[in-house]
mmCIF file of C-alpha atoms and ligand atoms in Angstrom:
data_model
loop_
_atom_site.group_PDB
_atom_site.id
_atom_site.type_symbol
_atom_site.label_atom_id
_atom_site.label_comp_id
_atom_site.label_asym_id
_atom_site.label_seq_id
_atom_site.Cartn_x
_atom_site.Cartn_y
_atom_site.Cartn_z
ATOM 1 C CA MET A 172 62.356 145.675 80.072
ATOM 2 C CA GLU A 173 63.000 145.589 76.316
ATOM 3 C CA LEU A 174 66.311 147.335 76.852
ATOM 4 C CA LEU A 175 67.351 144.764 79.451
ATOM 5 C CA GLN A 176 66.474 141.947 77.049
ATOM 6 C CA LYS A 177 68.552 143.613 74.307
ATOM 7 C CA THR A 178 71.551 143.969 76.649
ATOM 8 C CA ASP A 179 71.241 140.298 77.619
ATOM 9 C CA ASN A 180 71.205 139.297 73.952
ATOM 10 C CA ILE A 181 74.319 141.366 73.198
ATOM 11 C CA GLN A 182 76.086 139.765 76.183
ATOM 12 C CA GLU A 183 75.080 136.282 75.034
ATOM 13 C CA ASP A 184 76.256 136.937 71.460
ATOM 14 C CA MET A 185 79.564 138.264 72.779
ATOM 15 C CA LEU A 186 80.064 135.197 74.976
ATOM 16 C CA LYS A 187 79.136 132.862 72.128
ATOM 17 C CA GLY A 188 81.579 134.569 69.744
ATOM 18 C CA PHE A 189 84.314 134.473 72.378
ATOM 19 C CA GLU A 190 83.774 130.810 73.195
ATOM 20 C CA GLU A 191 83.691 129.831 69.516
ATOM 21 C CA LYS A 192 87.007 131.578 69.033
ATOM 22 C CA ILE A 193 88.507 129.832 72.068
ATOM 23 C CA ASN A 194 87.211 126.451 70.901
ATOM 24 C CA ARG A 195 88.646 126.939 67.408
ATOM 25 C CA GLY A 196 91.995 127.579 69.095
ATOM 26 C CA ASP A 197 92.225 131.178 67.805
ATOM 27 C CA ALA A 198 94.133 133.667 69.910
ATOM 28 C CA ILE A 199 92.176 136.345 71.763
ATOM 29 C CA GLU A 200 93.657 139.783 71.078
ATOM 30 C CA PRO A 201 93.413 142.984 73.185
ATOM 31 C CA LYS A 202 90.670 144.578 71.061
ATOM 32 C CA ASP A 203 88.485 141.447 71.028
ATOM 33 C CA ARG A 204 85.464 141.400 73.280
ATOM 34 C CA MET A 205 85.969 139.077 76.213
ATOM 35 C CA PRO A 206 84.059 138.168 79.372
ATOM 36 C CA ASP A 207 84.988 140.105 82.466
ATOM 37 C CA GLY A 208 86.012 136.907 84.251
ATOM 38 C CA TYR A 209 88.538 136.074 81.522
ATOM 39 C CA ARG A 210 90.032 139.560 81.702
ATOM 40 C CA LYS A 211 90.297 139.445 85.501
ATOM 41 C CA HIS A 212 91.764 135.949 85.506
ATOM 42 C CA LEU A 213 94.480 137.031 83.089
ATOM 43 C CA ILE A 214 95.271 140.258 84.907
ATOM 44 C CA ARG A 215 95.741 138.263 88.113
ATOM 45 C CA GLN A 216 97.937 135.614 86.539
ATOM 46 C CA ILE A 217 100.027 137.791 84.214
ATOM 47 C CA SER A 218 100.657 140.487 86.824
ATOM 48 C CA GLN A 219 101.685 137.833 89.368
ATOM 49 C CA HIS A 220 103.952 136.315 86.770
ATOM 50 C CA ALA A 221 105.515 139.744 86.108
ATOM 51 C CA HIS A 222 106.009 140.406 89.834
ATOM 52 C CA SER A 223 107.720 137.004 90.152
ATOM 53 C CA GLU A 224 110.217 137.852 87.442
ATOM 54 C CA VAL A 225 111.132 141.150 89.088
ATOM 55 C CA ILE A 226 111.188 139.947 92.710
ATOM 56 C CA GLY A 227 113.144 136.935 91.463
ATOM 57 C CA MET A 228 116.041 139.250 90.641
ATOM 58 C CA GLN A 229 116.706 139.774 94.356
ATOM 59 C CA PRO A 230 118.083 136.393 95.529
ATOM 60 C CA GLU A 231 120.427 136.225 92.529
ATOM 61 C CA GLY A 232 121.355 139.913 92.722
ATOM 62 C CA ASN A 233 122.761 139.096 96.143
ATOM 63 C CA TRP A 234 125.584 137.165 94.441
ATOM 64 C CA ILE A 235 126.707 139.525 91.672
ATOM 65 C CA THR A 236 129.521 141.016 93.740
ATOM 66 C CA ARG A 237 130.528 137.597 95.080
ATOM 67 C CA ALA A 238 130.584 135.555 91.862
ATOM 68 C CA PRO A 239 133.701 133.336 91.868
ATOM 69 C CA SER A 240 135.090 134.505 88.488
ATOM 70 C CA LEU A 241 134.684 137.306 85.951
ATOM 71 C CA ARG A 242 133.017 134.844 83.557
ATOM 72 C CA ALA A 243 130.522 133.742 86.219
ATOM 73 C CA LYS A 244 129.800 137.365 87.088
ATOM 74 C CA GLN A 245 129.138 138.348 83.451
ATOM 75 C CA ILE A 246 126.790 135.396 82.957
ATOM 76 C CA LEU A 247 124.909 136.099 86.188
ATOM 77 C CA LEU A 248 124.540 139.789 85.333
ATOM 78 C CA ALA A 249 123.148 138.922 81.883
ATOM 79 C CA LYS A 250 120.725 136.414 83.375
ATOM 80 C CA ILE A 251 119.388 138.817 85.992
ATOM 81 C CA GLN A 252 118.988 141.491 83.341
ATOM 82 C CA ASP A 253 116.950 139.005 81.277
ATOM 83 C CA GLU A 254 114.630 138.464 84.253
ATOM 84 C CA GLY A 255 114.001 142.216 84.482
ATOM 85 C CA GLY A 256 113.193 142.159 80.750
ATOM 86 C CA HIS A 257 110.730 139.293 81.271
ATOM 87 C CA GLY A 258 108.973 141.352 83.915
ATOM 88 C CA LEU A 259 108.652 144.209 81.429
ATOM 89 C CA TYR A 260 107.179 142.067 78.621
ATOM 90 C CA LEU A 261 104.694 140.652 81.101
ATOM 91 C CA TYR A 262 103.665 144.017 82.593
ATOM 92 C CA SER A 263 103.128 145.225 79.014
ATOM 93 C CA ALA A 264 101.018 142.153 78.202
ATOM 94 C CA ALA A 265 98.883 142.789 81.322
ATOM 95 C CA GLU A 266 98.511 146.484 80.410
ATOM 96 C CA THR A 267 96.783 145.469 77.149
ATOM 97 C CA LEU A 268 93.960 144.186 79.380
ATOM 98 C CA GLY A 269 93.284 147.666 80.742
ATOM 99 C CA VAL A 270 95.245 147.694 83.993
ATOM 100 C CA SER A 271 98.036 150.215 84.551
ATOM 101 C CA ARG A 272 101.543 149.428 85.736
ATOM 102 C CA ASP A 273 100.933 151.613 88.802
ATOM 103 C CA GLU A 274 97.832 149.652 89.754
ATOM 104 C CA MET A 275 99.737 146.377 89.482
ATOM 105 C CA ILE A 276 102.625 147.632 91.597
ATOM 106 C CA ASN A 277 100.222 149.073 94.168
ATOM 107 C CA GLN A 278 98.498 145.690 94.442
ATOM 108 C CA LEU A 279 101.857 144.027 95.004
ATOM 109 C CA HIS A 280 102.849 146.531 97.688
ATOM 110 C CA ALA A 281 99.454 146.233 99.381
ATOM 111 C CA GLY A 282 99.866 142.434 99.562
ATOM 112 C CA LYS A 283 96.888 141.900 97.232
ATOM 113 C CA ALA A 284 98.909 140.411 94.373
ATOM 114 C CA LYS A 285 101.139 137.420 94.902
ATOM 115 C CA TYR A 286 104.486 136.468 93.405
ATOM 116 C CA SER A 287 106.037 133.023 93.194
ATOM 117 C CA ASN A 288 106.594 131.213 96.509
ATOM 118 C CA ILE A 289 110.144 130.361 95.463
ATOM 119 C CA PHE A 290 111.588 133.849 95.799
ATOM 120 C CA ASN A 291 110.935 133.951 99.516
ATOM 121 C CA TYR A 292 113.885 131.669 100.242
ATOM 122 C CA PRO A 293 117.433 132.974 100.767
ATOM 123 C CA ALA A 294 120.362 132.325 98.388
ATOM 124 C CA LEU A 295 122.956 131.330 100.982
ATOM 125 C CA THR A 296 125.895 130.045 98.911
ATOM 126 C CA TRP A 297 127.167 130.140 95.331
ATOM 127 C CA ALA A 298 125.621 126.684 94.829
ATOM 128 C CA ASP A 299 122.228 128.302 95.414
ATOM 129 C CA ILE A 300 122.808 130.303 92.231
ATOM 130 C CA GLY A 301 123.313 126.987 90.445
ATOM 131 C CA ALA A 302 120.178 125.535 92.042
ATOM 132 C CA ILE A 303 118.092 128.594 91.144
ATOM 133 C CA GLY A 304 119.141 128.472 87.480
ATOM 134 C CA TRP A 305 118.827 124.712 87.172
ATOM 135 C CA LEU A 306 115.738 123.993 89.308
ATOM 136 C CA VAL A 307 113.823 127.295 89.476
ATOM 137 C CA ASP A 308 114.336 128.282 85.836
ATOM 138 C CA GLY A 309 113.956 124.610 84.909
ATOM 139 C CA ALA A 310 110.533 124.511 86.596
ATOM 140 C CA ALA A 311 109.619 127.871 85.085
ATOM 141 C CA ILE A 312 110.433 126.593 81.578
ATOM 142 C CA VAL A 313 108.174 123.552 81.925
ATOM 143 C CA ASN A 314 105.315 125.854 82.965
ATOM 144 C CA GLN A 315 106.085 128.527 80.369
ATOM 145 C CA VAL A 316 106.497 126.164 77.408
ATOM 146 C CA SER A 317 102.939 125.079 78.117
ATOM 147 C CA LEU A 318 101.838 128.738 78.367
ATOM 148 C CA GLN A 319 103.216 129.436 74.874
ATOM 149 C CA ARG A 320 99.890 128.017 73.691
ATOM 150 C CA THR A 321 97.763 130.008 76.133
ATOM 151 C CA SER A 322 94.716 131.641 74.542
ATOM 152 C CA TYR A 323 95.602 135.309 75.101
ATOM 153 C CA GLY A 324 97.827 136.480 72.226
ATOM 154 C CA PRO A 325 100.097 138.993 74.010
ATOM 155 C CA TYR A 326 100.745 136.531 76.887
ATOM 156 C CA SER A 327 101.457 133.665 74.543
ATOM 157 C CA ARG A 328 103.878 135.750 72.428
ATOM 158 C CA ALA A 329 105.699 136.960 75.545
ATOM 159 C CA MET A 330 106.130 133.317 76.564
ATOM 160 C CA VAL A 331 107.780 132.361 73.264
ATOM 161 C CA ARG A 332 110.492 134.950 73.757
ATOM 162 C CA ILE A 333 110.892 134.267 77.476
ATOM 163 C CA CYS A 334 111.315 130.524 76.943
ATOM 164 C CA LYS A 335 114.256 131.056 74.589
ATOM 165 C CA GLU A 336 116.057 133.004 77.304
ATOM 166 C CA GLU A 337 115.037 130.651 80.115
ATOM 167 C CA SER A 338 116.679 127.727 78.417
ATOM 168 C CA PHE A 339 120.030 129.563 78.611
ATOM 169 C CA HIS A 340 119.309 130.284 82.300
ATOM 170 C CA GLN A 341 118.610 126.655 83.055
ATOM 171 C CA ARG A 342 121.872 125.597 81.418
ATOM 172 C CA GLN A 343 123.936 128.188 83.280
ATOM 173 C CA GLY A 344 122.549 126.828 86.561
ATOM 174 C CA TYR A 345 123.211 123.234 85.604
ATOM 175 C CA GLU A 346 126.761 124.135 84.580
ATOM 176 C CA ILE A 347 127.417 125.629 88.040
ATOM 177 C CA MET A 348 126.059 122.501 89.736
ATOM 178 C CA ALA A 349 128.024 120.161 87.443
ATOM 179 C CA LYS A 350 131.226 122.120 88.088
ATOM 180 C CA MET A 351 130.743 122.023 91.845
ATOM 181 C CA MET A 352 129.975 118.300 91.742
ATOM 182 C CA SER A 353 133.296 117.672 90.009
ATOM 183 C CA GLY A 354 135.131 119.799 92.610
ATOM 184 C CA THR A 355 136.312 119.264 96.193
ATOM 185 C CA PRO A 356 134.272 117.378 98.850
ATOM 186 C CA ASP A 357 133.277 120.766 100.340
ATOM 187 C CA GLN A 358 132.010 121.972 96.972
ATOM 188 C CA ARG A 359 130.044 118.762 96.422
ATOM 189 C CA GLU A 360 128.524 119.102 99.870
ATOM 190 C CA MET A 361 127.575 122.697 99.135
ATOM 191 C CA ALA A 362 125.853 121.650 95.877
ATOM 192 C CA GLN A 363 123.921 118.860 97.618
ATOM 193 C CA ASP A 364 122.892 121.232 100.419
ATOM 194 C CA ALA A 365 121.508 123.700 97.852
ATOM 195 C CA MET A 366 119.662 120.848 96.117
ATOM 196 C CA ASN A 367 118.149 119.794 99.468
ATOM 197 C CA ARG A 368 116.867 123.295 100.191
ATOM 198 C CA TRP A 369 115.569 124.195 96.705
ATOM 199 C CA TRP A 370 114.005 120.906 95.544
ATOM 200 C CA TRP A 371 110.719 120.999 97.465
ATOM 201 C CA PRO A 372 109.993 124.739 97.019
ATOM 202 C CA SER A 373 110.632 124.208 93.267
ATOM 203 C CA LEU A 374 107.936 121.518 93.174
ATOM 204 C CA MET A 375 105.594 123.967 94.929
ATOM 205 C CA MET A 376 106.094 126.498 92.116
ATOM 206 C CA PHE A 377 103.555 124.551 90.030
ATOM 207 C CA GLY A 378 100.829 125.443 92.525
ATOM 208 C CA PRO A 379 98.557 123.267 94.669
ATOM 209 C CA HIS A 380 97.409 119.811 93.570
ATOM 210 C CA ASP A 381 94.725 119.965 90.871
ATOM 211 C CA SER A 382 92.038 118.944 93.365
ATOM 212 C CA GLU A 383 92.965 122.010 95.489
ATOM 213 C CA SER A 384 93.429 124.523 92.668
ATOM 214 C CA PRO A 385 90.450 126.919 92.535
ATOM 215 C CA HIS A 386 91.444 128.639 89.271
ATOM 216 C CA THR A 387 92.124 125.545 87.169
ATOM 217 C CA GLY A 388 88.486 125.023 86.069
ATOM 218 C CA ASP A 389 88.138 128.428 84.383
ATOM 219 C CA ALA A 390 91.733 128.315 83.185
ATOM 220 C CA PHE A 391 91.052 125.113 81.226
ATOM 221 C CA ARG A 392 87.657 126.253 79.945
ATOM 222 C CA TRP A 393 89.261 129.392 78.535
ATOM 223 C CA LYS A 394 92.437 127.585 77.405
ATOM 224 C CA ILE A 395 94.578 129.840 79.578
ATOM 225 C CA LYS A 396 96.105 126.676 81.017
ATOM 226 C CA ARG A 397 96.920 123.834 78.610
ATOM 227 C CA HIS A 398 98.246 121.455 81.271
ATOM 228 C CA SER A 399 97.320 121.137 84.931
ATOM 229 C CA ASN A 400 99.547 121.966 87.914
ATOM 230 C CA ASP A 401 100.125 118.253 88.654
ATOM 231 C CA GLU A 402 100.846 117.342 85.023
ATOM 232 C CA LEU A 403 103.538 119.994 84.757
ATOM 233 C CA ARG A 404 105.041 119.165 88.158
ATOM 234 C CA GLN A 405 105.322 115.518 87.084
ATOM 235 C CA LYS A 406 106.981 116.499 83.809
ATOM 236 C CA PHE A 407 109.543 118.577 85.712
ATOM 237 C CA ILE A 408 110.313 115.741 88.151
ATOM 238 C CA ASP A 409 110.725 113.191 85.370
ATOM 239 C CA LYS A 410 113.248 115.262 83.457
ATOM 240 C CA THR A 411 115.148 116.578 86.477
ATOM 241 C CA VAL A 412 115.788 113.258 88.245
ATOM 242 C CA GLN A 413 117.951 112.074 85.362
ATOM 243 C CA GLN A 414 119.868 115.347 85.210
ATOM 244 C CA ALA A 415 120.632 115.032 88.940
ATOM 245 C CA GLU A 416 121.855 111.466 88.499
ATOM 246 C CA VAL A 417 124.251 112.422 85.701
ATOM 247 C CA ILE A 418 126.177 114.795 87.977
ATOM 248 C CA GLY A 419 125.859 112.700 91.147
ATOM 249 C CA LEU A 420 123.299 114.719 93.107
ATOM 250 C CA THR A 421 120.676 112.989 95.249
ATOM 251 C CA ILE A 422 117.051 114.120 95.129
ATOM 252 C CA PRO A 423 116.040 114.708 98.786
ATOM 253 C CA ASP A 424 112.949 112.495 98.623
ATOM 254 C CA LYS A 425 113.106 109.006 100.123
ATOM 255 C CA ASP A 426 109.824 108.077 98.432
ATOM 256 C CA LEU A 427 111.033 108.933 94.941
ATOM 257 C CA LYS A 428 110.952 105.858 92.722
ATOM 258 C CA TRP A 429 110.370 104.966 89.091
ATOM 259 C CA ASN A 430 106.866 103.654 88.452
ATOM 260 C CA GLN A 431 107.145 101.414 85.402
ATOM 261 C CA ALA A 432 103.388 101.086 84.889
ATOM 262 C CA ALA A 433 102.776 104.843 85.018
ATOM 263 C CA GLY A 434 105.972 105.690 83.120
ATOM 264 C CA HIS A 435 106.723 108.385 85.739
ATOM 265 C CA TYR A 436 108.570 108.876 88.987
ATOM 266 C CA ASP A 437 106.373 108.646 92.095
ATOM 267 C CA HIS A 438 107.271 111.240 94.705
ATOM 268 C CA GLY A 439 106.726 111.824 98.414
ATOM 269 C CA PRO A 440 104.197 114.242 99.943
ATOM 270 C CA ILE A 441 104.685 117.972 99.469
ATOM 271 C CA ASN A 442 104.520 120.167 102.565
ATOM 272 C CA TRP A 443 101.515 122.305 101.642
ATOM 273 C CA ASP A 444 101.457 123.961 105.071
ATOM 274 C CA GLU A 445 104.826 125.452 104.207
ATOM 275 C CA PHE A 446 103.544 126.533 100.761
ATOM 276 C CA TYR A 447 100.499 128.356 102.155
ATOM 277 C CA ARG A 448 102.586 129.910 104.916
ATOM 278 C CA VAL A 449 105.078 131.246 102.366
ATOM 279 C CA ILE A 450 102.517 132.577 99.877
ATOM 280 C CA GLY A 451 100.593 134.042 102.785
ATOM 281 C CA GLY A 452 103.532 136.355 103.532
ATOM 282 C CA ASN A 453 105.342 134.356 106.221
ATOM 283 C CA GLY A 454 108.221 132.701 104.411
ATOM 284 C CA PRO A 455 111.864 133.284 105.420
ATOM 285 C CA CYS A 456 112.360 136.343 103.166
ATOM 286 C CA ASN A 457 108.903 137.784 102.332
ATOM 287 C CA LYS A 458 109.355 140.910 104.425
ATOM 288 C CA GLN A 459 112.869 141.528 103.145
ATOM 289 C CA ARG A 460 111.787 141.081 99.480
ATOM 290 C CA MET A 461 108.860 143.474 99.789
ATOM 291 C CA ALA A 462 110.795 146.056 101.797
ATOM 292 C CA HIS A 463 113.511 146.083 99.126
ATOM 293 C CA HIS A 464 111.023 146.350 96.251
ATOM 294 C CA THR A 465 109.098 149.162 97.927
ATOM 295 C CA ALA A 466 112.248 151.135 98.754
ATOM 296 C CA VAL A 467 113.755 150.777 95.267
ATOM 297 C CA HIS A 468 110.437 151.654 93.636
ATOM 298 C CA SER A 469 110.209 154.847 95.626
ATOM 299 C CA GLU A 470 113.884 155.743 95.027
ATOM 300 C CA GLY A 471 113.261 155.304 91.283
ATOM 301 C CA ALA A 472 110.310 157.732 91.188
ATOM 302 C CA TRP A 473 112.506 160.463 89.680
ATOM 303 C CA VAL A 474 113.445 158.183 86.748
ATOM 304 C CA ARG A 475 109.784 157.568 85.931
ATOM 305 C CA ALA A 476 109.037 161.302 86.259
ATOM 306 C CA ALA A 477 111.958 162.134 83.930
ATOM 307 C CA ALA A 478 110.820 159.579 81.339
ATOM 308 C CA GLU A 479 107.277 160.973 81.460
ATOM 309 C CA ALA A 480 108.556 164.579 81.094
ATOM 310 C CA TYR A 481 110.627 163.502 78.072
ATOM 311 C CA ARG A 482 107.615 161.761 76.520
ATOM 312 C CA LEU A 483 105.486 164.913 76.947
ATOM 313 C CA LYS A 484 108.253 167.073 75.465
ATOM 314 C CA LYS A 485 108.512 164.799 72.415
ATOM 315 C CA GLU A 486 104.730 164.770 72.014
ATOM 316 C CA LYS A 487 104.676 168.585 72.021
ATOM 317 C CA GLN A 488 107.501 168.720 69.460
ATOM 318 C CA ILE A 489 105.578 166.394 67.140
ATOM 319 C CA LEU A 490 102.402 168.511 67.528
ATOM 320 C CA HIS A 491 104.319 171.671 66.529
ATOM 321 C CA GLN A 492 106.025 170.138 63.494
HETATM 322 N N1 BYC B 96 103.540 130.909 94.239
HETATM 323 O O1 BYC B 96 94.265 127.907 91.578
HETATM 324 P P1 BYC B 96 95.726 127.929 91.515
HETATM 325 C C1 BYC B 96 111.034 132.846 87.006
HETATM 326 C C2 BYC B 96 98.442 130.797 94.248
HETATM 327 S S1 BYC B 96 109.540 133.558 87.483
HETATM 328 C C3 BYC B 96 102.680 131.802 94.763
HETATM 329 O O2 BYC B 96 96.402 126.673 91.089
HETATM 330 P P2 BYC B 96 96.541 129.192 89.028
HETATM 331 C C4 BYC B 96 112.294 133.409 87.465
HETATM 332 C C5 BYC B 96 97.601 131.266 93.086
HETATM 333 O O3 BYC B 96 98.075 132.525 92.600
HETATM 334 C C6 BYC B 96 108.306 132.476 86.839
HETATM 335 N N2 BYC B 96 101.327 131.664 94.677
HETATM 336 O O4 BYC B 96 96.215 129.148 90.577
HETATM 337 C C7 BYC B 96 112.421 134.758 87.727
HETATM 338 C C8 BYC B 96 96.223 131.323 93.738
HETATM 339 O O5 BYC B 96 96.132 132.467 94.586
HETATM 340 P P3 BYC B 96 95.288 133.801 94.151
HETATM 341 C C9 BYC B 96 107.014 132.511 87.592
HETATM 342 C C10 BYC B 96 100.881 130.571 94.019
HETATM 343 O O6 BYC B 96 96.814 130.593 88.675
HETATM 344 C C11 BYC B 96 113.609 135.272 88.234
HETATM 345 C C12 BYC B 96 96.257 130.114 94.655
HETATM 346 O O7 BYC B 96 97.620 129.843 94.926
HETATM 347 N N3 BYC B 96 106.067 131.757 86.840
HETATM 348 O O8 BYC B 96 110.988 131.893 86.327
HETATM 349 O O9 BYC B 96 95.496 128.443 88.245
HETATM 350 C C13 BYC B 96 114.697 134.447 88.478
HETATM 351 C C14 BYC B 96 95.605 128.888 94.037
HETATM 352 O O10 BYC B 96 96.365 128.390 92.917
HETATM 353 C C15 BYC B 96 101.729 129.627 93.433
HETATM 354 C C16 BYC B 96 104.726 132.046 86.824
HETATM 355 O O11 BYC B 96 104.286 132.962 87.455
HETATM 356 C C17 BYC B 96 103.118 129.830 93.565
HETATM 357 N N4 BYC B 96 104.009 128.978 93.058
HETATM 358 O O12 BYC B 96 97.889 128.323 88.886
HETATM 359 C C18 BYC B 96 114.592 133.092 88.184
HETATM 360 C C19 BYC B 96 103.869 131.181 85.945
HETATM 361 N N5 BYC B 96 100.983 128.673 92.851
HETATM 362 O O13 BYC B 96 95.915 134.321 92.878
HETATM 363 C C20 BYC B 96 113.410 132.557 87.660
HETATM 364 C C21 BYC B 96 102.517 131.780 85.594
HETATM 365 C C22 BYC B 96 99.713 128.993 93.061
HETATM 366 O O14 BYC B 96 93.876 133.360 93.947
HETATM 367 N N6 BYC B 96 101.488 131.354 86.485
HETATM 368 N N7 BYC B 96 99.636 130.125 93.776
HETATM 369 O O15 BYC B 96 95.480 134.739 95.302
HETATM 370 C C23 BYC B 96 100.858 130.145 86.374
HETATM 371 O O16 BYC B 96 101.135 129.347 85.497
HETATM 372 C C24 BYC B 96 99.754 129.863 87.362
HETATM 373 O O17 BYC B 96 99.324 131.074 87.918
HETATM 374 C C25 BYC B 96 100.228 128.879 88.490
HETATM 375 C C26 BYC B 96 99.077 128.735 89.519
HETATM 376 C C27 BYC B 96 100.521 127.504 87.904
HETATM 377 C C28 BYC B 96 101.449 129.399 89.227
#
């Protein structure tokens, strides 16, 4: 009985210390004590974020061999490589919470971990590469700038670096769209068609409305989230509408209008049935994305084995020095 009381007191002290730290705005670091719920919440979010970066390489990878110029190809290659790097920083940040890379990948392959809805749509034309950079990376930046101030140190530091690279990605996408919009009628039509297909899924990237978001409560309490899903979505809409206007693209939303009193654009309803269908595994490309990831992961087993053998060899050499 006494022992149980002592354990309870230790738990309470730990929670109090943790919450004081969070409330002061101090970062939580890997060796700090933290509640189990906080750890689990972060592992879920960071691993899903990492999976999104890596799966997100697929729709763009589809266009490397078909880029319309050497310059465009070099830029696209560099961008996709950056996305792979983002995945690595994020897997490393999640590993500091006590989960292994293998566990995270297994959860992805078993359908237990999600990745962003957006990467389950096909990249059908070159304009889609513009739309992905401009809209998808643009949405990701709005979310990730906010996450730079998230409470977990390794996640927040990864975000600082990622945001610098994302801003280049967003500009490369906008440049493609601007170029196509100053081209032939066919090119303009292609750009508008990409805009029509990518706009709504990009808005869904911010997650369900706040009233329907089960994780937001804890995320705010623990300062994992600094802004809500709806706040960030609104921020993205407000900045993107003007960018579309400058190059002559139309936002495919007949209800979109400036609300002077609110100082924001009002927008039409989002198709949440589509969102839940896509994140539930039934979007246009879910099966293709997972099949590709699983196959490439298994083909790459020998690389991981070689790296591990090299690490062991080096460790032995150091021991015998
Ligand atoms: N897609 O309670 P909620 C990139 C799930 S990659 C799929 O609001 P939370 C790029 C959510 O996981 C950038 N699932 O959750 C790469 C939860 O389900 P579970 C990707 C979604 O966590 C390559 C349920 O819905 N960015 O830029 O409080 C090329 C309820 O949601 C989505 C990130 O990953 C979604 N969009 O808030 C180009 C950002 N939204 O887990 C570009 C990091 C929600 O209970 N993540 N769900 O099964 C976050 O900021 C937050 O996790 C979210 C969701 C705002 C996404």
